[in-house]
Coordinates of C-alpha atoms in Angstrom, one line a residue:
Chain A
M1 CA 0.0 -0.1 0.1
E2 CA 2.8 2.3 -0.9
G3 CA 2.5 4.9 -3.6
I4 CA 6.0 5.6 -3.2
E5 CA 8.5 5.5 -6.2
G6 CA 12.0 4.3 -5.9
E7 CA 12.5 3.5 -2.3
S8 CA 15.3 1.1 -2.7
S9 CA 18.4 2.8 -1.6
G10 CA 19.5 5.4 -4.2
A11 CA 17.2 4.1 -6.9
G12 CA 15.1 7.2 -7.1
R13 CA 13.7 10.2 -5.5
F14 CA 11.5 10.0 -2.4
T15 CA 7.8 10.9 -3.1
L16 CA 4.7 11.1 -1.0
P17 CA 1.7 11.2 -3.2
P18 CA -1.5 12.8 -2.0
M19 CA -3.3 9.9 -0.1
R20 CA -5.4 9.9 2.8
I21 CA -4.2 7.5 5.5
S22 CA -6.0 6.2 8.3
N23 CA -6.0 6.8 12.0
E24 CA -4.3 3.8 13.8
D25 CA -5.6 1.7 16.5
I26 CA -2.5 0.2 18.2
I27 CA -2.4 -2.8 20.6
F28 CA 0.7 -3.1 22.7
C29 CA 1.2 -6.7 23.7
V30 CA 3.8 -6.6 26.6
D31 CA 5.5 -9.8 27.7
V32 CA 5.4 -10.3 31.2
D33 CA 7.2 -13.4 31.9
A34 CA 9.9 -13.6 34.6
E35 CA 12.5 -12.6 32.0
S36 CA 11.0 -9.1 31.9
L37 CA 12.5 -8.6 35.2
V38 CA 16.1 -9.0 34.0
E39 CA 17.8 -5.9 34.6
M40 CA 19.1 -3.7 31.9
K41 CA 22.6 -2.5 31.5
S42 CA 21.4 1.1 31.7
T43 CA 20.6 2.6 35.0
G44 CA 17.6 4.8 35.8
F45 CA 17.5 8.7 36.9
N46 CA 18.9 7.9 40.3
G47 CA 21.5 5.3 39.2
K48 CA 19.3 2.7 40.4
P49 CA 19.0 -0.4 38.3
I50 CA 16.1 -0.7 35.9
T51 CA 14.5 -4.0 34.6
R52 CA 13.4 -4.9 31.0
L53 CA 9.9 -4.1 32.0
D54 CA 10.7 -0.6 33.3
A55 CA 12.3 0.1 29.9
M56 CA 9.6 -1.4 28.1
K57 CA 7.1 0.7 29.9
Q58 CA 9.0 3.9 29.3
A59 CA 9.2 3.0 25.6
I60 CA 5.6 2.7 25.2
L61 CA 5.0 6.2 26.9
L62 CA 7.6 7.5 24.6
F63 CA 5.7 5.9 21.6
V64 CA 2.2 7.0 22.7
N65 CA 3.4 10.6 23.4
S66 CA 5.2 10.9 20.0
K67 CA 2.5 9.4 18.0
L68 CA -0.1 11.7 19.6
S69 CA 2.1 14.7 18.6
I70 CA 1.9 13.9 14.8
N71 CA -1.9 13.0 15.1
P72 CA -4.1 13.1 18.4
D73 CA -6.4 10.8 16.7
H74 CA -4.4 7.7 17.0
R75 CA -5.7 5.3 19.9
F76 CA -4.0 2.5 22.1
A77 CA -5.0 -0.5 24.0
F78 CA -3.0 -3.0 26.1
V79 CA -2.6 -6.6 26.3
T80 CA 0.0 -8.7 28.4
L81 CA 1.5 -11.9 27.1
A82 CA 2.2 -14.6 29.7
K83 CA 1.4 -18.2 28.5
T84 CA -1.0 -16.5 26.2
A85 CA -2.3 -13.1 25.6
S86 CA -5.0 -11.2 27.9
W87 CA -6.3 -8.0 27.9
L88 CA -4.9 -5.2 30.2
R89 CA -6.9 -2.5 28.8
K90 CA -9.6 -3.3 25.9
E91 CA -10.9 0.1 25.4
F92 CA -8.8 2.1 22.6
S93 CA -8.1 5.6 23.9
S94 CA -6.0 8.4 22.8
D95 CA -5.9 9.8 26.2
I96 CA -2.4 10.0 27.6
E97 CA -3.4 9.9 31.4
S98 CA -5.1 6.5 31.0
T99 CA -2.4 5.3 29.1
L100 CA 0.0 6.2 32.0
T101 CA -2.4 4.4 34.3
A102 CA -2.7 1.2 32.2
V103 CA 1.1 1.0 31.8
R104 CA 1.8 1.5 35.4
G105 CA -0.5 -1.4 36.1
I106 CA 1.7 -3.8 34.0
S107 CA 3.5 -6.4 36.2
A108 CA 5.5 -9.5 35.7
T109 CA 4.4 -13.0 36.4
S110 CA 6.5 -16.0 37.1
A111 CA 8.2 -18.2 34.5
C112 CA 5.6 -19.1 31.7
G113 CA 7.5 -21.8 30.0
Q114 CA 5.6 -21.1 26.7
A115 CA 4.4 -18.2 24.5
D116 CA 1.1 -18.8 22.5
L117 CA 0.4 -16.0 20.2
T118 CA -2.8 -17.4 18.7
H119 CA -5.1 -15.8 21.1
L120 CA -3.3 -12.5 20.5
F121 CA -3.9 -12.8 16.8
K122 CA -7.6 -13.8 17.5
L123 CA -8.3 -10.7 19.4
A124 CA -6.3 -8.4 17.0
S125 CA -8.3 -9.6 14.1
H126 CA -11.6 -9.1 15.9
E127 CA -10.4 -5.6 16.7
A128 CA -9.2 -5.1 13.3
K129 CA -12.7 -5.6 11.9
K130 CA -14.1 -3.0 14.1
S131 CA -11.3 -0.6 13.2
R132 CA -11.8 -1.0 9.5
A133 CA -15.5 -0.2 10.0
Q134 CA -14.6 3.1 11.4
N135 CA -12.0 3.6 8.6
R136 CA -9.0 3.0 10.9
I137 CA -6.3 0.5 10.7
L138 CA -5.0 -2.0 13.3
R139 CA -1.6 -2.6 14.5
V140 CA -0.1 -4.9 17.1
I141 CA 3.4 -4.2 18.6
L142 CA 4.8 -7.1 20.5
I143 CA 7.6 -6.6 22.8
Y144 CA 9.1 -9.9 23.6
C145 CA 11.8 -10.7 26.2
R146 CA 12.5 -14.4 26.5
S147 CA 15.6 -15.7 25.3
S148 CA 14.8 -19.5 25.0
V149 CA 11.1 -19.8 24.5
R150 CA 10.1 -19.6 21.0
P151 CA 6.7 -18.2 20.4
Q152 CA 4.2 -20.4 18.8
H153 CA 0.8 -20.0 17.0
Q154 CA -1.8 -21.7 15.2
W155 CA -3.1 -19.2 12.8
P156 CA -4.6 -19.7 9.3
V157 CA -2.6 -18.8 6.4
N158 CA -3.7 -15.6 4.6
Q159 CA -5.6 -14.0 7.3
K160 CA -3.7 -10.8 7.3
L161 CA -6.1 -8.1 9.0
F162 CA -3.5 -6.0 10.8
T163 CA 0.0 -4.9 10.7
M164 CA 2.4 -6.5 13.3
D165 CA 5.7 -5.1 14.6
V166 CA 8.1 -6.8 17.0
L167 CA 10.6 -5.5 19.5
Y168 CA 12.7 -8.3 21.0
L169 CA 15.0 -7.8 23.9
H170 CA 17.2 -10.8 25.0
D171 CA 20.4 -11.9 26.6
K172 CA 23.4 -12.5 24.9
P173 CA 23.7 -15.7 23.1
G174 CA 25.1 -18.6 25.1
P175 CA 25.0 -22.3 25.5
D176 CA 22.0 -22.3 27.4
N177 CA 19.7 -20.0 25.2
C178 CA 18.7 -19.6 21.7
P179 CA 17.8 -16.0 21.0
Q180 CA 18.6 -16.5 17.2
K181 CA 15.9 -19.3 17.0
V182 CA 13.5 -17.1 18.9
Y183 CA 14.2 -14.2 16.7
D184 CA 13.6 -16.4 13.6
A185 CA 10.3 -17.6 15.1
L186 CA 9.1 -14.0 15.7
V187 CA 10.0 -13.2 12.1
D188 CA 8.0 -16.1 10.8
A189 CA 5.1 -14.9 13.0
L190 CA 5.3 -11.3 11.7
E191 CA 5.6 -12.5 8.0
H192 CA 2.6 -14.8 8.7
V193 CA 0.1 -12.2 10.0
S194 CA 1.1 -8.8 9.0
E195 CA -0.9 -7.1 6.4
N196 CA 1.4 -4.1 5.9
E197 CA 5.1 -4.2 6.0
G198 CA 5.9 -5.1 9.7
Y199 CA 9.2 -4.2 11.5
I200 CA 11.3 -6.2 13.7
F201 CA 14.2 -5.1 15.9
E202 CA 16.2 -6.9 18.5
S203 CA 18.8 -6.1 21.1
G204 CA 20.9 -8.1 23.3
Q205 CA 22.8 -5.3 24.8
G206 CA 20.7 -4.3 27.5
L207 CA 20.8 -0.7 26.6
A208 CA 17.4 1.3 27.0
R209 CA 18.4 3.9 24.5
I210 CA 18.6 1.4 22.1
L211 CA 15.0 0.1 22.7
F212 CA 13.8 3.8 22.7
R213 CA 15.6 4.4 19.3
Q214 CA 13.9 1.1 17.8
M215 CA 10.5 2.1 19.3
C216 CA 10.8 5.6 17.5
V217 CA 11.3 3.9 14.1
L218 CA 8.3 1.8 14.9
L219 CA 6.3 5.1 14.9
S220 CA 6.4 4.8 11.0
H221 CA 2.9 4.8 9.9
P222 CA 2.3 1.4 8.1
Q223 CA 0.7 3.0 4.9
Q224 CA 3.8 5.2 4.6
R225 CA 6.4 2.7 5.1
C226 CA 9.2 1.1 3.1
V227 CA 10.5 -2.3 3.3
Q228 CA 12.6 -2.8 6.5
D229 CA 15.9 -3.2 4.4
D230 CA 15.3 0.4 3.2
V231 CA 14.9 2.0 6.6
D232 CA 17.3 4.9 6.7
I233 CA 16.4 6.3 10.1
P234 CA 17.4 7.9 12.3
K235 CA 19.2 9.9 9.9
S236 CA 22.6 11.1 11.1
L237 CA 22.9 14.8 11.5
V238 CA 26.3 15.5 10.1
K239 CA 27.2 18.5 8.0
K240 CA 27.6 17.3 4.5
S241 CA 31.1 16.7 3.2
P242 CA 32.3 15.3 -0.1
A243 CA 32.7 11.9 1.7
A244 CA 29.7 11.8 3.6
D245 CA 27.8 8.7 3.9
T246 CA 24.6 7.7 5.7
T247 CA 25.5 5.5 8.5
N248 CA 23.5 5.8 11.5
G249 CA 26.2 6.7 14.1
E250 CA 24.7 3.9 16.0
D251 CA 27.1 1.1 16.3
T252 CA 29.6 3.5 18.0
V253 CA 30.7 4.3 21.4
P254 CA 29.1 2.3 24.0
V255 CA 27.8 5.1 26.0
T256 CA 27.7 4.6 29.8
S257 CA 24.1 5.6 29.8
S258 CA 22.2 7.1 32.6
Q259 CA 18.8 7.7 31.1
Chain B
M1 CA -20.5 11.0 21.5
T2 CA -22.6 8.9 23.9
Y3 CA -25.3 10.4 26.3
D4 CA -25.9 8.0 29.1
G5 CA -28.7 8.4 31.4
F6 CA -31.2 8.8 28.9
P7 CA -34.1 6.0 28.5
P8 CA -33.6 4.4 25.2
F9 CA -36.5 6.0 23.3
I10 CA -35.0 9.3 24.0
S11 CA -31.3 8.3 23.4
A12 CA -32.2 6.8 19.9
Q13 CA -33.9 10.0 18.8
L14 CA -31.2 12.2 20.2
H15 CA -28.5 10.2 18.6
Y16 CA -30.3 10.1 15.1
L17 CA -30.6 13.9 15.4
I18 CA -26.9 14.5 16.1
N19 CA -25.6 12.1 13.5
H20 CA -28.1 13.1 10.8
F21 CA -28.9 16.7 11.1
A22 CA -27.5 18.8 8.3
H23 CA -26.1 21.2 10.9
P24 CA -23.7 20.1 13.8
V25 CA -26.2 20.1 16.8
R26 CA -24.8 19.7 20.2
V27 CA -26.2 19.2 23.6
E28 CA -25.4 21.6 26.2
Q29 CA -26.8 20.0 29.2
A30 CA -29.2 17.5 30.3
W31 CA -31.3 17.0 33.3
S32 CA -34.1 14.9 34.9
G33 CA -37.5 16.5 35.0
S34 CA -38.3 14.4 38.3
K35 CA -37.0 15.1 41.7
Y36 CA -37.1 11.3 42.6
S37 CA -35.2 10.1 39.6
N38 CA -31.8 10.3 38.0
T39 CA -33.2 9.4 34.5
L40 CA -32.4 12.3 32.1
D41 CA -35.3 13.3 30.0
R42 CA -34.6 17.0 29.3
F43 CA -31.9 18.7 27.7
T44 CA -30.7 22.0 25.9
L45 CA -29.9 21.8 22.3
L46 CA -27.4 24.2 20.6
I47 CA -28.6 24.6 17.0
P48 CA -26.5 26.5 14.4
Y49 CA -28.4 29.2 12.8
C50 CA -27.2 32.4 11.1
L51 CA -23.7 31.5 11.9
D52 CA -24.4 31.6 15.5
T53 CA -26.2 29.3 17.7
I54 CA -29.8 29.2 19.3
K55 CA -30.7 27.3 22.4
W56 CA -33.8 25.4 22.7
D57 CA -34.9 23.2 25.6
V58 CA -36.2 19.9 24.6
I59 CA -38.7 18.5 27.3
Y60 CA -39.4 14.8 27.3
N61 CA -41.3 13.4 30.2
A62 CA -39.7 9.9 31.1
E63 CA -43.0 8.8 32.9
F64 CA -45.1 9.5 29.7
P65 CA -42.8 7.9 26.9
H66 CA -45.4 8.2 24.1
A67 CA -46.0 11.8 24.4
P68 CA -44.0 14.1 22.2
P69 CA -41.6 16.5 23.7
D70 CA -42.3 20.0 24.5
I71 CA -39.9 22.6 23.0
I72 CA -38.8 25.8 24.9
F73 CA -37.5 28.7 22.8
G74 CA -35.2 31.4 23.9
P75 CA -36.3 34.3 26.0
E76 CA -35.6 36.7 23.0
D77 CA -38.2 34.7 20.8
E78 CA -41.3 35.1 22.9
D79 CA -43.2 36.1 19.6
F80 CA -42.0 32.6 17.9
H81 CA -45.3 30.4 18.0
P82 CA -44.6 27.8 15.4
F83 CA -47.4 25.7 16.8
Y84 CA -50.0 28.5 16.3
N85 CA -49.0 30.1 13.0
E86 CA -51.6 31.2 10.7
S87 CA -51.2 29.1 7.7
G88 CA -49.8 30.5 4.5
G89 CA -46.4 32.3 4.2
E90 CA -43.4 30.1 4.4
G91 CA -44.0 27.3 6.4
D92 CA -47.2 25.9 7.8
S93 CA -47.9 25.1 11.5
R94 CA -50.0 22.2 10.3
S95 CA -47.2 19.8 9.5
I96 CA -45.8 20.6 12.9
K97 CA -49.1 19.8 14.5
N98 CA -49.4 16.7 12.6
S99 CA -46.1 15.4 13.6
L100 CA -46.8 16.0 17.3
A101 CA -50.4 14.4 17.1
T102 CA -49.1 11.4 15.5
W103 CA -45.8 11.1 17.5
N104 CA -44.2 7.7 17.5
N105 CA -41.5 7.3 20.3
K106 CA -40.3 4.2 18.3
D107 CA -39.1 6.0 15.4
P108 CA -35.8 7.5 15.8
T109 CA -36.1 9.9 13.2
R110 CA -39.0 11.8 14.5
L111 CA -36.9 14.3 16.7
L112 CA -34.9 15.3 13.8
A113 CA -37.9 16.1 11.6
L114 CA -39.5 18.0 14.2
I115 CA -36.3 20.1 14.9
W116 CA -35.8 20.6 11.2
E117 CA -39.3 21.9 10.7
L118 CA -39.1 24.1 13.6
R119 CA -35.8 25.6 12.5
D120 CA -37.5 26.3 9.0
Q121 CA -40.3 28.0 10.8
Y122 CA -37.9 29.9 12.8
M123 CA -36.1 31.1 9.6
S124 CA -39.5 32.3 8.2
Y125 CA -40.1 33.9 11.6
Q126 CA -36.8 36.0 11.6
R127 CA -37.3 36.8 7.8
K128 CA -40.7 38.4 8.7
R129 CA -39.4 40.4 11.6
V130 CA -36.4 41.6 9.7
G131 CA -38.9 42.6 6.8
E132 CA -40.9 44.7 9.3
V133 CA -38.0 46.8 10.3
D134 CA -38.7 50.3 9.2
D135 CA -35.2 51.1 7.6
D136 CA -35.3 51.9 3.9
R137 CA -31.7 51.1 3.4
L138 CA -32.2 47.6 5.1
K139 CA -35.1 47.1 2.8
F140 CA -33.4 47.8 -0.2
E141 CA -30.2 45.4 0.7
I142 CA -32.7 42.5 1.5
C143 CA -34.4 43.1 -1.8
T144 CA -31.3 42.9 -3.7
M145 CA -29.8 40.0 -1.8
L146 CA -32.8 37.8 -1.5
S147 CA -32.0 36.2 -5.0
R148 CA -29.3 34.2 -3.5
E149 CA -30.1 31.0 -2.0
G150 CA -29.6 30.0 1.8
I151 CA -29.3 33.3 3.5
E152 CA -30.3 33.2 7.1
M153 CA -31.2 36.3 9.0
H154 CA -31.6 37.2 12.4
M155 CA -33.1 40.2 14.2
S156 CA -31.6 40.9 17.6
S157 CA -33.3 43.1 20.0
G158 CA -32.8 43.4 23.6
V159 CA -33.2 45.9 26.3
E160 CA -29.6 46.7 26.5
K161 CA -28.5 45.8 23.1
P162 CA -28.9 48.2 20.0
E163 CA -31.1 46.8 17.4
E164 CA -29.2 45.2 14.6
V165 CA -30.0 42.9 11.8
K166 CA -27.8 39.9 11.1
F167 CA -27.3 38.1 7.7
A168 CA -25.5 35.0 7.1
V169 CA -24.8 34.9 3.2
P170 CA -23.3 31.6 2.0
L171 CA -20.5 32.5 -0.6
M172 CA -19.1 30.9 -3.7
D173 CA -20.5 28.0 -5.3
M174 CA -17.1 26.2 -5.5
N175 CA -17.0 22.6 -4.4
I176 CA -13.9 22.9 -2.3
N177 CA -14.1 19.4 -1.2
K178 CA -13.8 18.1 -4.9
M179 CA -10.4 20.3 -5.2
V180 CA -8.7 18.4 -2.6
V181 CA -7.1 15.0 -3.5
G182 CA -7.9 12.5 -0.9
C183 CA -10.2 14.9 0.8
P184 CA -11.1 13.8 4.3
W185 CA -14.0 16.2 4.9
R186 CA -17.2 14.4 5.7
H187 CA -19.3 17.6 5.1
P188 CA -19.0 20.0 2.4
Q189 CA -16.8 23.1 3.6
K190 CA -18.5 26.4 3.0
I191 CA -17.6 30.0 3.4
S192 CA -20.1 32.6 4.5
L193 CA -20.2 36.4 5.1
Q194 CA -21.8 37.5 8.3
V195 CA -23.2 41.1 7.8
I196 CA -24.5 43.1 10.6
Y197 CA -26.6 46.1 10.0
P198 CA -27.4 48.6 12.8
V199 CA -31.0 49.5 12.5
N200 CA -31.6 53.1 11.7
R201 CA -34.9 54.2 12.0
K202 CA -34.2 57.8 11.0
Y203 CA -33.1 59.0 7.6
V204 CA -29.5 58.9 7.3
S205 CA -27.9 60.5 4.3
A206 CA -24.8 58.3 4.1
P207 CA -25.2 55.0 5.6
S208 CA -22.3 53.3 7.1
A209 CA -20.7 50.2 6.0
P210 CA -22.1 47.2 7.6
H211 CA -20.0 45.1 9.9
L212 CA -18.6 42.3 7.9
K213 CA -17.0 39.1 8.9
L214 CA -16.1 36.0 7.0
M215 CA -16.6 32.7 8.6
S216 CA -16.1 29.3 7.6
T217 CA -16.9 25.7 8.6
P218 CA -14.2 24.7 11.0
A219 CA -12.4 21.8 9.0
L220 CA -11.6 24.2 6.2
K221 CA -8.6 25.9 8.1
S222 CA -6.5 22.8 7.3
L223 CA -6.4 24.3 3.9
F224 CA -7.3 28.0 4.1
S225 CA -7.9 30.4 7.0
V226 CA -10.6 33.0 6.5
D227 CA -8.8 35.1 8.9
D228 CA -6.0 35.5 6.6
V229 CA -8.4 37.1 3.9
K230 CA -8.2 40.9 3.7
L231 CA -11.8 41.8 2.8
P232 CA -12.3 44.2 -0.3
P233 CA -13.0 47.6 0.9
W234 CA -16.6 48.7 1.1
L235 CA -16.7 51.9 -0.8
D236 CA -19.2 54.8 0.0
G237 CA -22.6 54.3 -1.3
M238 CA -22.0 50.5 -2.0
C239 CA -24.6 47.9 -1.4
M240 CA -24.6 44.2 -1.0
A241 CA -25.5 43.3 -4.5
E242 CA -22.2 45.1 -5.8
Y243 CA -20.1 44.0 -3.1
L244 CA -20.6 40.5 -3.0
P245 CA -19.5 39.5 -6.4
H246 CA -16.2 41.5 -5.8
L247 CA -15.6 39.5 -2.6
E248 CA -16.5 36.1 -4.3
E249 CA -14.0 36.9 -7.0
A250 CA -11.2 37.5 -4.5
L251 CA -12.4 34.5 -2.4
E252 CA -12.3 32.1 -5.3
R253 CA -8.8 33.2 -6.3
Q254 CA -7.5 32.7 -2.7
V255 CA -9.1 29.3 -2.3
S256 CA -7.4 28.2 -5.7
E257 CA -4.2 29.4 -4.5
A258 CA -4.6 27.8 -1.1
V259 CA -5.2 24.5 -3.0
S260 CA -2.0 24.9 -5.3
L261 CA 0.0 25.5 -1.9
I262 CA -0.9 21.8 -1.0
E263 CA 1.6 20.7 -3.7
V264 CA 4.1 23.2 -2.8
R265 CA 4.1 21.8 0.7
R266 CA 4.4 18.3 -0.4
R267 CA 7.4 19.2 -2.5
F268 CA 9.2 20.6 0.3
I269 CA 8.6 17.6 2.6
E270 CA 10.0 15.4 -0.1
A271 CA 12.9 17.6 -0.3
L272 CA 13.6 17.0 3.2
A273 CA 13.9 13.3 2.9
P274 CA 17.3 13.0 1.5
L275 CA 18.8 15.0 4.2
F276 CA 16.3 13.8 7.2
G277 CA 15.5 10.4 6.3
R278 CA 12.0 9.2 5.2
P279 CA 9.5 10.7 7.4
I280 CA 7.7 8.7 10.0
E281 CA 4.3 10.0 9.5
T282 CA 3.0 12.9 7.2
D283 CA -0.4 14.3 6.7
S284 CA -0.4 13.2 3.1
V285 CA -3.6 15.3 2.1
F286 CA -2.8 18.8 3.4
Y287 CA 0.9 18.4 4.0
R288 CA 0.7 20.6 7.0
K289 CA 2.5 18.3 9.4
S290 CA 5.5 15.8 9.2
M291 CA 7.6 14.0 11.7
F292 CA 11.2 12.8 11.2
F293 CA 13.7 10.7 13.1
V294 CA 17.2 12.0 13.3
A295 CA 20.5 11.4 15.4
S296 CA 23.4 13.2 16.4
G297 CA 25.9 10.5 17.3
A298 CA 23.9 8.4 20.2
F299 CA 21.6 11.2 20.8
S300 CA 18.5 10.5 18.7
F301 CA 15.4 12.7 18.6
L302 CA 12.2 13.4 16.6
V303 CA 11.7 16.7 14.5
L304 CA 8.2 17.6 14.0
F305 CA 7.7 20.1 11.0
F306 CA 4.5 22.3 11.2
L307 CA 3.9 24.1 7.8
S308 CA 1.3 26.9 7.8
T309 CA -1.1 27.7 5.1
Q310 CA 1.0 30.7 4.5
F311 CA 3.9 28.6 3.7
P312 CA 6.6 29.4 2.0
K313 CA 6.0 33.0 3.1
Q314 CA 5.9 31.7 6.6
Q315 CA 8.8 29.4 7.4
P316 CA 7.8 25.9 9.1
S317 CA 7.9 25.8 12.9
L318 CA 10.0 23.0 14.3
M319 CA 9.7 21.0 17.7
L320 CA 12.2 18.6 18.8
Q321 CA 11.3 15.7 20.9
S322 CA 13.9 13.5 22.8
S323 CA 13.9 9.7 22.6
M324 CA 16.1 9.2 25.7
Y325 CA 15.2 12.0 28.1
F326 CA 12.1 12.1 30.0
N327 CA 10.5 14.3 32.8
S328 CA 9.2 13.0 36.2
Q329 CA 5.9 11.8 34.6
G330 CA 7.9 9.8 32.0
M331 CA 6.9 12.1 29.1
P332 CA 9.7 12.9 26.5
I333 CA 11.4 16.1 26.8
K334 CA 10.3 18.6 24.0
S335 CA 11.9 21.8 22.8
P336 CA 10.0 25.2 22.4
L337 CA 8.7 25.8 19.2
L338 CA 11.4 26.9 17.0
T339 CA 10.4 29.6 14.5
D340 CA 13.4 31.6 13.9
Y341 CA 16.2 30.2 11.8
P342 CA 17.5 31.3 8.4
W343 CA 14.8 31.2 5.6
S344 CA 13.8 32.6 2.5
P345 CA 10.7 31.9 0.6
R346 CA 12.4 32.4 -2.6
W347 CA 14.9 29.6 -2.2
E348 CA 14.5 26.3 -4.2
H349 CA 13.1 23.5 -1.9
S350 CA 16.4 21.6 -2.0
Q351 CA 18.0 24.9 -0.7
M352 CA 15.3 25.2 2.0
A353 CA 16.0 21.6 3.0
E354 CA 19.8 22.1 3.1
R355 CA 19.6 25.2 5.2
T356 CA 17.2 23.9 7.6
F357 CA 19.3 20.7 8.1
E358 CA 22.3 22.8 8.9
F359 CA 20.4 24.7 11.4
L360 CA 19.3 21.5 12.9
V361 CA 22.8 20.1 13.1
D362 CA 23.7 23.2 15.1
E363 CA 20.7 23.2 17.3
S364 CA 20.8 19.6 18.3
V365 CA 23.8 20.5 20.4
N366 CA 21.8 23.1 22.0
F367 CA 19.0 20.6 22.5
K368 CA 21.0 18.0 23.9
K369 CA 22.2 20.7 26.5
Y370 CA 18.6 21.4 27.2
C371 CA 17.6 17.9 27.9
N372 CA 20.6 17.1 30.1
E373 CA 19.8 20.1 32.2
A374 CA 16.1 19.4 32.4
Q375 CA 17.2 15.9 33.5
L376 CA 19.6 17.3 36.1
Q377 CA 16.9 19.4 37.5
Q378 CA 14.7 16.6 38.2
N379 CA 17.5 14.4 39.6
Q380 CA 17.8 17.1 42.2
H381 CA 14.1 17.0 43.4

């Protein structure tokens, strides 16, 4: 659904033809397995350690706030994922206060052992039909954080009613885990269900600012996206010089970040 | 909009009215007619009329659901008796009386039909009042204006207020909605002229210009702001019949220009992409707003571009929003609106983009400092 020419790198000029895009209904699905309590490498304001769950909550607030700045008619709802998905807040709302309340209410469970996405897809499809009836589009943003549990689902082929994005936080790969396999399973799930181009980002570095950065890329409106390979943001703010190229200045200096 | 607290038979009619009435009607307040119940069965409707609103109270009775509602009109309209009009003239009280006599509370369309009829009658009533005013100039103006369709008029008289006659004159036959590709407007957007004449009962040799104000349906401001329009001057001795075509010609030009500016804004945003990256989200109908995501080393932030309807004469306003620094409520830190940076409307789009980019490279240093300081302040609390 992109009326955009030449988006493969350097192939042509970027264009944005006139087209009405839909307001979004976005479901955040937050993994609340015990692994969400793993500490990040970053520390909080006061130097105290923060958990993945803390960082995920902050990332959600960042997203909601930013999304509403560009368009106050986008709306949000919340689901948690343990063994399966369950509603945390079912009503879609664009009210930031109620988002704050909902997000604060997310707490971790004990180790779940499995992660079944079927119910998540079911409820998302149901909501997607309602959104469509209001000329809106539905998106699911799954934030997953288990390093050895591959998510499963039993979802029919060709039921692509919503867009799905994934953020994956994990431990560094080692003999006792398989984040690569988990990542691959997430990619498969995304490609299986997503209507528009879905984005997936992962990080094993435990840095909150990377999570936030990836979350900002997810702000991209599904009807105005390019394929993930062509994502060129965040763009580096460097004064142009003859040899300037467009690396994202990201893989540089490990910043000791106190957020 | 849901109105809880109304019994279903009222709720259905009220919802139908609000969703289907040709003008945007609102409920100002609702209350219960009974001291012993919380059931709402009365409310005040705000009905657009003559570029203003009139307030009518709609009085149902929850204990007698089959009865039609009573309508109470405003205090200024003591002489408005739509239920007792003599037949003839524009509008007839018979159809209203009929509607009330055969009231069906299970039919959700009835309230709308009733209000519609009453509003029509109200228009006739105001027309009559205005027609009766003993002011030669006014009579002349009315005469020449009435060939236009859709004019609404209102006579205001109150103890403290001077008498004046207000006209709402719809302008331009242009279908503005059709001129906008991907137009999101559900209703046709219209521009009207509000004309207010003071009533002069004495002979005045050189009548003064009436008070003129352009007004538009609210959604139009994404494209065009009537506040930016400089009204053509009202020359001595002019009358509406001469003035209106003048005004319409000027407006048509300005609206066409506003439509062509959509494309200008679009090209500018497209010119930003090579430097700022693909925008995250852009309003791709009016191109008034676009958000980008950039980084200065590890410091990444969002940039929001606001383009006014006066772009490129007026440069874009920018707002920066951190992805990494938050206030005590967990909200990302934002910069103030940046409106003062090197700019010329005569530059090519690519040059506008480059100069704005250069400004932002420098500004990102300031913004980073600003975020750091804001954070430090919070840590101290």
